[in-house]
PDB file of C-alpha atoms in Angstrom:
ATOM      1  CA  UNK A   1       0.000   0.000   0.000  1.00 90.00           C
ATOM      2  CA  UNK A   2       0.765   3.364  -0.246  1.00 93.00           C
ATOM      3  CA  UNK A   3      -0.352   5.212   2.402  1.00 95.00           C
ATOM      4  CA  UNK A   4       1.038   7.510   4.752  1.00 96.00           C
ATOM      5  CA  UNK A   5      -1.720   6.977   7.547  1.00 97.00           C
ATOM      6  CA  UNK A   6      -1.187   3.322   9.370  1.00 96.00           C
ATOM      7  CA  UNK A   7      -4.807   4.445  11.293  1.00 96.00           C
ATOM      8  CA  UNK A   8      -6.484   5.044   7.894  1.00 95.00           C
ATOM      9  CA  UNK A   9      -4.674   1.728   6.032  1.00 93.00           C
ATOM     10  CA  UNK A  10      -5.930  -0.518   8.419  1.00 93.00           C
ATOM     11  CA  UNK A  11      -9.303   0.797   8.475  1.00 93.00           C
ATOM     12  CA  UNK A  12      -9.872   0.383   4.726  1.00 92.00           C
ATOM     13  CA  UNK A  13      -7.998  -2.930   4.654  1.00 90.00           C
ATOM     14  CA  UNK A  14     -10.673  -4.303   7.321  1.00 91.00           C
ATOM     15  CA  UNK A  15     -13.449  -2.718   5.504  1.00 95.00           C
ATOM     16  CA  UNK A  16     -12.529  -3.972   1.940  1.00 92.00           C
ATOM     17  CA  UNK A  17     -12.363  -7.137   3.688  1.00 91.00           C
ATOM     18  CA  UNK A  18      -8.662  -7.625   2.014  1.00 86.00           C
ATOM     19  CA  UNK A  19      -8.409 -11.261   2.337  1.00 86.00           C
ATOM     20  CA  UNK A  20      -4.258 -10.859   0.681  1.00 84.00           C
ATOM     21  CA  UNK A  21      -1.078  -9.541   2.757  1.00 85.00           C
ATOM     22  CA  UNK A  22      -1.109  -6.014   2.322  1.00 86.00           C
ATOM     23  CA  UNK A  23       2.090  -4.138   3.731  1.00 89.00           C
ATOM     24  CA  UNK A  24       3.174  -0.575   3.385  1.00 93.00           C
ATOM     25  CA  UNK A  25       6.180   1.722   4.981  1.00 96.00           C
ATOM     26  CA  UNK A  26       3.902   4.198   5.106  1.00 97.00           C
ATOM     27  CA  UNK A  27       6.189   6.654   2.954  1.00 97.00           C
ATOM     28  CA  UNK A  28       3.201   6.769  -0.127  1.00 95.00           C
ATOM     29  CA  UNK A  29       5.126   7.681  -3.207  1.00 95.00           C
ATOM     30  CA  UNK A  30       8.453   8.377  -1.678  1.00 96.00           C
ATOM     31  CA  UNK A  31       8.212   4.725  -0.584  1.00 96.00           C
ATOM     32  CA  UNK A  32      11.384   2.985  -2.291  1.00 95.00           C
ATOM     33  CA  UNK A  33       9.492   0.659  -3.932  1.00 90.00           C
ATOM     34  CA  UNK A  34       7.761   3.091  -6.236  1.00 94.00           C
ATOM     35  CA  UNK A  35      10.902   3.026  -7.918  1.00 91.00           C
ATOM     36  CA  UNK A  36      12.123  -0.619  -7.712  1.00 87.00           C
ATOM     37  CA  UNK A  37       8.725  -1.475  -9.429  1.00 86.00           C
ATOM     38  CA  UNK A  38       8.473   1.461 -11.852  1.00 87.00           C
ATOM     39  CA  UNK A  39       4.747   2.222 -10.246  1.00 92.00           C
ATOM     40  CA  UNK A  40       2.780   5.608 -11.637  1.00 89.00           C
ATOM     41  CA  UNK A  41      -0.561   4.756 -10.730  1.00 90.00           C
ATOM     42  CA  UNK A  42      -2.410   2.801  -8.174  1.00 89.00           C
ATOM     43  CA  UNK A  43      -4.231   0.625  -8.092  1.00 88.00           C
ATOM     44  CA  UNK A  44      -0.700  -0.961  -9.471  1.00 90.00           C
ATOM     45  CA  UNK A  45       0.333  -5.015  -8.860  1.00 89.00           C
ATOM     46  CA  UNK A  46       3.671  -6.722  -9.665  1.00 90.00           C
ATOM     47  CA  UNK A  47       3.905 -10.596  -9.861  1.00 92.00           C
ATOM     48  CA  UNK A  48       6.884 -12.027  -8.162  1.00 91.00           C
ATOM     49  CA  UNK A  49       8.349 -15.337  -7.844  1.00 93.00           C
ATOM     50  CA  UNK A  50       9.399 -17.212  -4.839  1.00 92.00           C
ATOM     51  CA  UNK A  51      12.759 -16.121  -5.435  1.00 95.00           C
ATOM     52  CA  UNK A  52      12.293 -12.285  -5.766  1.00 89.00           C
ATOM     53  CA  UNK A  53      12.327 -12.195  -9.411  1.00 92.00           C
ATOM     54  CA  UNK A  54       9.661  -9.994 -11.193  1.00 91.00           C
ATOM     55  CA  UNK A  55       7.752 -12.013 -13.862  1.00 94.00           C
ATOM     56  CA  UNK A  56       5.397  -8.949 -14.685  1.00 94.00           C
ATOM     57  CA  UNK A  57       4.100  -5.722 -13.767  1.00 91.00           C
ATOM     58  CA  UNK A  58       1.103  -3.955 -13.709  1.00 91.00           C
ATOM     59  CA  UNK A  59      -0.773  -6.187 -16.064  1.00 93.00           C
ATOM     60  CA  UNK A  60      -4.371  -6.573 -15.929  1.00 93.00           C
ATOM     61  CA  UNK A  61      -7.750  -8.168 -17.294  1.00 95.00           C
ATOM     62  CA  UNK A  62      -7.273 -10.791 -20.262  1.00 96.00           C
ATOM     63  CA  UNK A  63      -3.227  -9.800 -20.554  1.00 96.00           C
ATOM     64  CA  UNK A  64      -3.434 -10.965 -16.924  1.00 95.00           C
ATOM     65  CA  UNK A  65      -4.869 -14.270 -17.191  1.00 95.00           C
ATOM     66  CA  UNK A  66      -3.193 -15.392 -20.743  1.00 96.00           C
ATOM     67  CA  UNK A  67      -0.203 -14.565 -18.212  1.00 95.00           C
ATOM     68  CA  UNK A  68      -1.044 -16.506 -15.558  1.00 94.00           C
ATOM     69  CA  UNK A  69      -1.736 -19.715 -17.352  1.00 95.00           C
ATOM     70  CA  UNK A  70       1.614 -19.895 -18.753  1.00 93.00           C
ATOM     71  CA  UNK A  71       2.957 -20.343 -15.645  1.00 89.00           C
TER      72      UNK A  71
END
């Protein structure tokens, strides 16, 4: 996530009912990982293997699924 309010985060991740690990330095976009994952936008997502390596980024809808079932 990229929010800068821990109260506010939490709230909305218990209200959305997030049923995924959600984690956030709380630093919004001067988080370092706005960088390291080239994100512009939210919402934003980045696949990542078990051993760190980035198979895609912010890919969504039909693009998304073609992905996934080549894996």
């Amino acid at each position: 996530s990229l929010d800068i309010n821990r109260d506010k985060w939490l709230m909305a991740a218990h209200a959305d009912g997030l049923n995924y690990l959600s984690i956030s330095d709380l630093k919004g976009f001067e988080s370092p990982v706005v960088k390291e994952f080239r994100i512009a936008t939210i919402p934003h997502n980045v696949l990542i293997d078990r051993y760190g390596n980035i198979l895609a980024n912010n890919i969504w809808g039909e693009e998304l699924k073609n992905f996934l079932r080549t894996l």
